[in-house]
């Protein structure tokens, strides 16, 4: 599988060329809303998960294939937590040397308490961590982190990084109905955000298939209330993203799989993205993907989505069990 994909439309970053330096669901969180399903094994080891040269070769090929103006950001993220890769800093600097397009990093922020991770991210033009809760109890319920990743460590890491980082710090808040959309939870979160001092707070909603069946977005009134409580830095990113316009690649099946592995797509998105191609070829390609079990079809809020075959959703009639975690108090990665 390639380590560069897209460009894909992003509500926060426009047309984003994705860089994936981590395998599917290699993450130290198991968020209830994750669009790639449950984390089957919570990984917490910082190492060279993917050879750095392989990642950079794919990025260079993708950058050269894009016409000027086609890409607004090169974005490290993909299918896992990118700060688990020990070569992240080297890769960011290498990408910035090959293109003038700014570089962003999507991260859960859980390892920002480590000085070496802060150093890795210094060269990025924007860092977009996640903060969904203002208390330990809600953090555990929503993000389900590794036992040693306590809430105070997350917040202190974000605050410490803010003090030394000169780029854009945009924090994402995923609102989940009945969990963190109440006034008390939002006030707790607002107090923590004030302590951190991000440049912007981006409110998003779980509209793609979530890991857990009971996850749903709050109504418009609750979303507006959240924006008011979280303050002037907050803005709601809940509308439709720009249409997906994939480049014409030689292998139609592989081109869509590269996207689905990190970014589940609705059937409408797929139809629009490939509508300019030969309809018969598109139909045949998707028939082969279904027949070979390379994609997973799920229904969410009345819409049908294509997702990677390896994604594990605890719904649609299936029952998955997350393996037990290591006992609390395990050693953090060094």
Short mmCIF file of C-alpha atoms in Angstrom, two decimals:
data_model
loop_
_atom_site.label_atom_id
_atom_site.label_comp_id
_atom_site.label_asym_id
_atom_site.label_seq_id
_atom_site.Cartn_x
_atom_site.Cartn_y
_atom_site.Cartn_z
CA UNK A 1 0.00 0.00 0.00
CA UNK A 2 1.17 3.53 -0.81
CA UNK A 3 1.97 5.92 2.03
CA UNK A 4 0.73 9.04 0.19
CA UNK A 5 -2.91 9.35 -0.85
CA UNK A 6 -5.33 11.88 -2.31
CA UNK A 7 -5.56 14.79 -2.41
CA UNK A 8 -8.76 14.49 -0.39
CA UNK A 9 -11.13 17.31 0.60
CA UNK A 10 -10.88 18.48 4.19
CA UNK A 11 -13.15 20.90 6.06
CA UNK A 12 -10.10 22.21 7.89
CA UNK A 13 -7.34 21.98 5.32
CA UNK A 14 -8.93 22.35 1.90
CA UNK A 15 -7.38 19.89 -0.57
CA UNK A 16 -5.04 17.76 1.49
CA UNK A 17 -2.39 15.35 0.22
CA UNK A 18 -2.30 12.69 2.94
CA UNK A 19 0.82 11.01 4.30
CA UNK A 20 0.36 7.80 6.28
CA UNK A 21 3.51 6.67 8.17
CA UNK A 22 1.61 4.19 10.39
CA UNK A 23 -0.33 0.97 9.78
CA UNK A 24 -4.11 0.69 10.04
CA UNK A 25 -5.30 1.44 13.60
CA UNK A 26 -1.79 1.62 15.05
CA UNK A 27 -2.91 3.90 17.83
CA UNK A 28 -2.71 4.35 21.60
CA UNK A 29 -6.37 5.46 21.81
CA UNK A 30 -9.55 3.53 21.01
CA UNK A 31 -12.03 6.37 20.46
CA UNK A 32 -15.71 5.52 20.47
CA UNK A 33 -16.24 7.66 17.34
CA UNK A 34 -13.26 6.56 15.23
CA UNK A 35 -14.25 6.30 11.57
CA UNK A 36 -11.80 3.42 11.09
CA UNK A 37 -13.43 1.30 13.78
CA UNK A 38 -12.02 -0.11 17.00
CA UNK A 39 -8.32 -0.29 17.77
CA UNK A 40 -7.71 -4.03 17.97
CA UNK A 41 -4.41 -3.52 19.78
CA UNK A 42 -3.44 -0.31 21.54
CA UNK A 43 0.12 0.31 20.40
CA UNK A 44 2.32 2.59 22.47
CA UNK A 45 5.78 1.86 21.11
CA UNK A 46 7.60 4.63 19.28
CA UNK A 47 9.61 3.09 16.48
CA UNK A 48 10.11 3.22 12.73
CA UNK A 49 6.77 1.57 11.97
CA UNK A 50 7.25 2.10 8.23
CA UNK A 51 10.63 2.64 6.50
CA UNK A 52 11.20 6.39 6.20
CA UNK A 53 12.58 6.12 2.68
CA UNK A 54 9.43 4.29 1.52
CA UNK A 55 7.21 7.07 2.87
CA UNK A 56 9.30 9.85 1.33
CA UNK A 57 9.48 8.10 -2.04
CA UNK A 58 5.68 7.89 -2.18
CA UNK A 59 5.26 11.50 -1.11
CA UNK A 60 7.73 12.77 -3.71
CA UNK A 61 5.94 10.80 -6.43
CA UNK A 62 2.57 12.19 -5.35
CA UNK A 63 3.80 15.78 -5.08
CA UNK A 64 5.23 15.67 -8.59
CA UNK A 65 2.00 14.16 -9.94
CA UNK A 66 -0.08 17.08 -8.66
CA UNK A 67 -0.41 20.24 -10.71
CA UNK A 68 0.38 23.61 -9.08
CA UNK A 69 -2.56 24.67 -6.93
CA UNK A 70 -3.98 21.15 -6.64
CA UNK A 71 -2.87 20.75 -3.01
CA UNK A 72 -3.38 23.17 -0.11
CA UNK A 73 -1.64 21.11 2.59
CA UNK A 74 0.51 18.01 2.91
CA UNK A 75 -0.96 16.29 5.96
CA UNK A 76 0.59 13.58 8.13
CA UNK A 77 -2.11 11.41 9.69
CA UNK A 78 -3.81 8.58 7.88
CA UNK A 79 -4.80 5.36 9.59
CA UNK A 80 -3.07 5.67 12.99
CA UNK A 81 -1.25 7.99 15.40
CA UNK A 82 1.70 9.52 13.47
CA UNK A 83 3.70 10.57 16.53
CA UNK A 84 4.32 6.87 17.24
CA UNK A 85 6.80 6.98 14.33
CA UNK A 86 10.28 7.94 15.55
CA UNK A 87 11.15 9.37 12.13
CA UNK A 88 8.27 11.84 11.99
CA UNK A 89 10.47 14.92 12.40
CA UNK A 90 12.85 13.80 9.68
CA UNK A 91 9.94 13.11 7.33
CA UNK A 92 8.34 16.52 7.96
CA UNK A 93 11.59 18.30 7.22
CA UNK A 94 12.16 16.23 4.08
CA UNK A 95 8.68 17.01 2.74
CA UNK A 96 9.18 20.72 3.37
CA UNK A 97 12.40 20.51 1.36
CA UNK A 98 10.59 19.00 -1.65
CA UNK A 99 7.57 21.34 -1.80
CA UNK A 100 6.45 24.83 -0.77
CA UNK A 101 3.03 23.46 0.23
CA UNK A 102 2.62 23.83 4.03
CA UNK A 103 2.75 20.71 6.22
CA UNK A 104 0.17 19.78 8.87
CA UNK A 105 0.09 16.93 11.39
CA UNK A 106 -3.13 15.34 12.65
CA UNK A 107 -2.48 13.83 16.09
CA UNK A 108 -4.36 12.82 19.21
CA UNK A 109 -1.77 14.82 21.16
CA UNK A 110 -1.20 12.05 23.68
CA UNK A 111 2.60 12.05 23.30
CA UNK A 112 3.18 15.80 23.35
CA UNK A 113 4.43 15.49 26.92
CA UNK A 114 7.59 13.91 25.45
CA UNK A 115 10.27 16.50 24.53
CA UNK A 116 11.39 14.42 21.55
CA UNK A 117 7.87 14.46 20.09
CA UNK A 118 7.68 18.22 20.53
CA UNK A 119 10.98 18.55 18.64
CA UNK A 120 9.66 16.31 15.85
CA UNK A 121 6.66 18.60 15.32
CA UNK A 122 8.51 21.92 15.37
CA UNK A 123 9.01 22.01 11.59
CA UNK A 124 5.28 21.54 10.85
CA UNK A 125 3.30 24.61 9.82
CA UNK A 126 0.21 23.44 11.71
CA UNK A 127 -0.43 20.81 14.37
CA UNK A 128 -4.00 19.64 14.94
CA UNK A 129 -4.37 17.70 18.23
CA UNK A 130 -7.59 16.28 19.66
CA UNK A 131 -9.20 17.30 22.95
CA UNK A 132 -12.72 15.98 23.49
CA UNK A 133 -13.06 16.22 27.26
CA UNK A 134 -12.35 18.51 30.18
CA UNK A 135 -12.12 15.78 32.83
CA UNK A 136 -10.38 12.45 33.34
CA UNK A 137 -13.69 10.59 33.54
CA UNK A 138 -14.96 11.83 30.15
CA UNK A 139 -11.53 11.39 28.55
CA UNK A 140 -11.58 7.72 29.54
CA UNK A 141 -15.14 7.21 28.28
CA UNK A 142 -14.64 8.91 24.90
CA UNK A 143 -11.02 8.27 23.93
CA UNK A 144 -10.36 5.03 25.83
CA UNK A 145 -6.57 5.54 25.95
CA UNK A 146 -3.79 3.28 27.08
CA UNK A 147 -3.85 3.07 30.89
CA UNK A 148 -0.71 5.17 31.39
CA UNK A 149 -2.04 8.03 29.26
CA UNK A 150 -3.88 9.88 31.99
CA UNK A 151 -5.74 13.13 31.35
CA UNK A 152 -3.29 15.37 33.23
CA UNK A 153 -0.47 14.08 31.04
CA UNK A 154 -2.45 14.90 27.90
CA UNK A 155 -3.29 18.44 29.01
CA UNK A 156 0.16 19.25 30.37
CA UNK A 157 1.68 18.03 27.12
CA UNK A 158 -0.59 20.24 25.03
CA UNK A 159 0.15 23.26 27.23
CA UNK A 160 3.89 22.63 27.15
CA UNK A 161 3.87 22.29 23.36
CA UNK A 162 1.90 25.52 22.99
CA UNK A 163 4.61 27.38 24.91
CA UNK A 164 7.40 26.33 22.54
CA UNK A 165 5.63 25.89 19.19
CA UNK A 166 5.47 28.85 16.81
CA UNK A 167 3.15 27.38 14.18
CA UNK A 168 -0.64 27.12 14.08
CA UNK A 169 -2.14 25.05 16.90
CA UNK A 170 -5.70 24.05 15.99
CA UNK A 171 -7.45 21.77 18.50
CA UNK A 172 -10.25 19.51 17.31
CA UNK A 173 -13.23 18.72 19.54
CA UNK A 174 -15.49 15.86 18.44
CA UNK A 175 -18.95 16.34 19.94
CA UNK A 176 -20.78 13.14 20.86
CA UNK A 177 -24.45 13.30 21.85
CA UNK A 178 -24.98 12.55 25.52
CA UNK A 179 -21.28 12.52 26.39
CA UNK A 180 -19.53 15.86 25.98
CA UNK A 181 -22.30 18.12 24.62
CA UNK A 182 -23.85 19.12 27.95
CA UNK A 183 -23.22 22.55 29.48
CA UNK A 184 -21.19 21.23 32.42
CA UNK A 185 -18.91 19.11 30.21
CA UNK A 186 -18.44 22.01 27.80
CA UNK A 187 -17.53 24.43 30.59
CA UNK A 188 -14.93 21.97 31.89
CA UNK A 189 -13.52 21.68 28.38
CA UNK A 190 -13.52 25.46 27.89
CA UNK A 191 -11.47 25.90 31.06
CA UNK A 192 -8.85 23.42 29.82
CA UNK A 193 -8.72 25.05 26.38
CA UNK A 194 -8.16 28.42 28.03
CA UNK A 195 -5.19 26.96 29.86
CA UNK A 196 -3.69 25.62 26.62
CA UNK A 197 -4.37 28.66 24.44
CA UNK A 198 -4.76 27.20 20.92
CA UNK A 199 -5.09 29.50 17.92
CA UNK A 200 -8.40 27.89 16.94
CA UNK A 201 -10.84 25.28 18.25
CA UNK A 202 -12.54 23.18 15.56
CA UNK A 203 -15.86 21.57 16.53
CA UNK A 204 -16.60 18.45 14.47
CA UNK A 205 -19.34 15.81 14.51
CA UNK A 206 -19.31 11.98 14.10
CA UNK A 207 -21.04 11.77 10.71
CA UNK A 208 -19.01 8.85 9.31
CA UNK A 209 -19.35 5.29 10.66
CA UNK A 210 -18.15 5.28 14.30
CA UNK A 211 -16.52 2.42 16.17
CA UNK A 212 -19.53 2.09 18.50
CA UNK A 213 -23.14 1.89 17.34
CA UNK A 214 -24.53 4.27 19.98
CA UNK A 215 -22.36 7.22 18.93
CA UNK A 216 -24.36 9.99 17.26
CA UNK A 217 -24.00 13.73 16.67
CA UNK A 218 -25.86 16.26 18.82
CA UNK A 219 -28.58 18.40 17.27
CA UNK A 220 -27.99 21.86 15.81
CA UNK A 221 -29.06 23.63 19.00
CA UNK A 222 -26.51 21.73 21.08
CA UNK A 223 -23.77 22.37 18.52
CA UNK A 224 -24.48 26.10 18.56
CA UNK A 225 -24.48 26.05 22.36
CA UNK A 226 -21.11 24.29 22.34
CA UNK A 227 -19.61 26.95 20.08
CA UNK A 228 -20.90 29.68 22.40
CA UNK A 229 -19.47 28.05 25.54
CA UNK A 230 -16.10 27.16 23.99
CA UNK A 231 -15.55 30.80 23.14
CA UNK A 232 -14.46 33.05 20.28
CA UNK A 233 -11.71 30.72 19.07
CA UNK A 234 -14.29 27.98 18.35
CA UNK A 235 -15.86 27.37 14.96
CA UNK A 236 -18.12 24.58 13.79
CA UNK A 237 -16.91 22.42 10.91
CA UNK A 238 -20.00 20.37 10.21
CA UNK A 239 -20.99 21.11 6.62
CA UNK A 240 -20.14 18.95 3.62
CA UNK A 241 -16.53 19.00 2.47
CA UNK A 242 -15.68 19.81 -1.12
CA UNK A 243 -16.31 16.99 -3.63
CA UNK A 244 -13.62 14.36 -3.89
CA UNK A 245 -11.78 14.59 -7.20
CA UNK A 246 -9.29 11.76 -7.38
CA UNK A 247 -6.54 11.87 -9.99
CA UNK A 248 -6.87 9.46 -12.87
CA UNK A 249 -4.64 6.54 -11.93
CA UNK A 250 -3.87 3.46 -13.95
CA UNK A 251 -5.47 1.13 -11.41
CA UNK A 252 -8.96 2.27 -10.45
CA UNK A 253 -9.37 -0.30 -7.68
CA UNK A 254 -6.11 0.60 -6.00
CA UNK A 255 -6.81 4.32 -6.21
CA UNK A 256 -10.05 4.01 -4.25
CA UNK A 257 -8.56 1.56 -1.75
CA UNK A 258 -5.80 4.06 -0.93
CA UNK A 259 -8.48 6.54 0.13
CA UNK A 260 -10.77 4.10 1.94
CA UNK A 261 -7.91 2.78 4.07
CA UNK A 262 -7.82 6.15 5.84
CA UNK A 263 -11.04 7.90 4.88
CA UNK A 264 -14.36 6.00 4.61
CA UNK A 265 -16.51 7.41 1.81
CA UNK A 266 -20.25 7.48 1.31
CA UNK A 267 -21.64 5.88 -1.82
CA UNK A 268 -22.60 9.37 -3.00
CA UNK A 269 -19.00 10.56 -2.57
CA UNK A 270 -17.71 7.54 -4.46
CA UNK A 271 -20.19 8.01 -7.30
CA UNK A 272 -19.32 11.68 -7.65
CA UNK A 273 -15.59 11.11 -7.40
CA UNK A 274 -15.56 8.54 -10.17
CA UNK A 275 -18.50 9.87 -12.16
CA UNK A 276 -16.25 11.40 -14.78
CA UNK A 277 -14.77 8.02 -15.61
CA UNK A 278 -16.19 5.30 -17.80
CA UNK A 279 -19.29 4.16 -15.89
CA UNK A 280 -18.90 0.54 -16.94
CA UNK A 281 -15.30 0.40 -15.73
CA UNK A 282 -16.28 1.94 -12.38
CA UNK A 283 -19.09 -0.56 -11.91
CA UNK A 284 -16.80 -3.48 -12.68
CA UNK A 285 -14.11 -2.19 -10.32
CA UNK A 286 -16.49 -1.95 -7.39
CA UNK A 287 -18.00 -5.33 -8.16
CA UNK A 288 -14.50 -6.84 -7.89
CA UNK A 289 -13.82 -5.00 -4.63
CA UNK A 290 -17.03 -6.41 -3.13
CA UNK A 291 -16.48 -9.93 -4.45
CA UNK A 292 -12.91 -10.11 -3.15
CA UNK A 293 -13.84 -8.73 0.28
CA UNK A 294 -11.46 -5.78 0.00
CA UNK A 295 -14.04 -3.24 1.17
CA UNK A 296 -16.67 -3.17 3.90
CA UNK A 297 -20.13 -1.70 3.29
CA UNK A 298 -21.84 -0.15 6.32
CA UNK A 299 -24.97 1.95 6.81
CA UNK A 300 -24.79 5.02 9.02
CA UNK A 301 -27.59 7.53 9.68
CA UNK A 302 -29.41 6.37 6.56
CA UNK A 303 -26.31 6.59 4.32
CA UNK A 304 -24.20 3.74 2.99
CA UNK A 305 -20.43 4.02 3.34
CA UNK A 306 -17.46 2.14 1.95
CA UNK A 307 -14.80 1.43 4.59
CA UNK A 308 -11.56 -0.59 4.66
CA UNK A 309 -12.10 -4.32 4.99
CA UNK A 310 -9.91 -4.39 8.10
CA UNK A 311 -12.02 -1.86 10.02
CA UNK A 312 -13.83 -3.33 13.05
CA UNK A 313 -17.15 -1.73 13.87
CA UNK A 314 -19.04 -3.01 16.91
CA UNK A 315 -22.38 -2.87 15.12
CA UNK A 316 -24.21 -3.89 11.93
CA UNK A 317 -24.83 -7.29 13.50
CA UNK A 318 -21.17 -7.92 14.27
CA UNK A 319 -19.58 -8.29 17.67
CA UNK A 320 -15.92 -7.50 18.15
CA UNK A 321 -13.86 -7.68 21.28
CA UNK A 322 -10.92 -5.40 21.93
CA UNK A 323 -7.94 -7.30 23.40
CA UNK A 324 -7.15 -6.53 27.06
CA UNK A 325 -4.76 -3.69 27.73
CA UNK A 326 -1.59 -3.81 29.74
CA UNK A 327 -2.08 -3.06 33.45
CA UNK A 328 -2.24 0.62 34.42
CA UNK A 329 1.19 1.93 35.29
CA UNK A 330 2.96 0.43 32.28
CA UNK A 331 5.98 2.36 31.08
CA UNK A 332 5.43 5.18 28.57
CA UNK A 333 7.47 5.07 25.36
CA UNK A 334 10.95 6.55 25.57
#
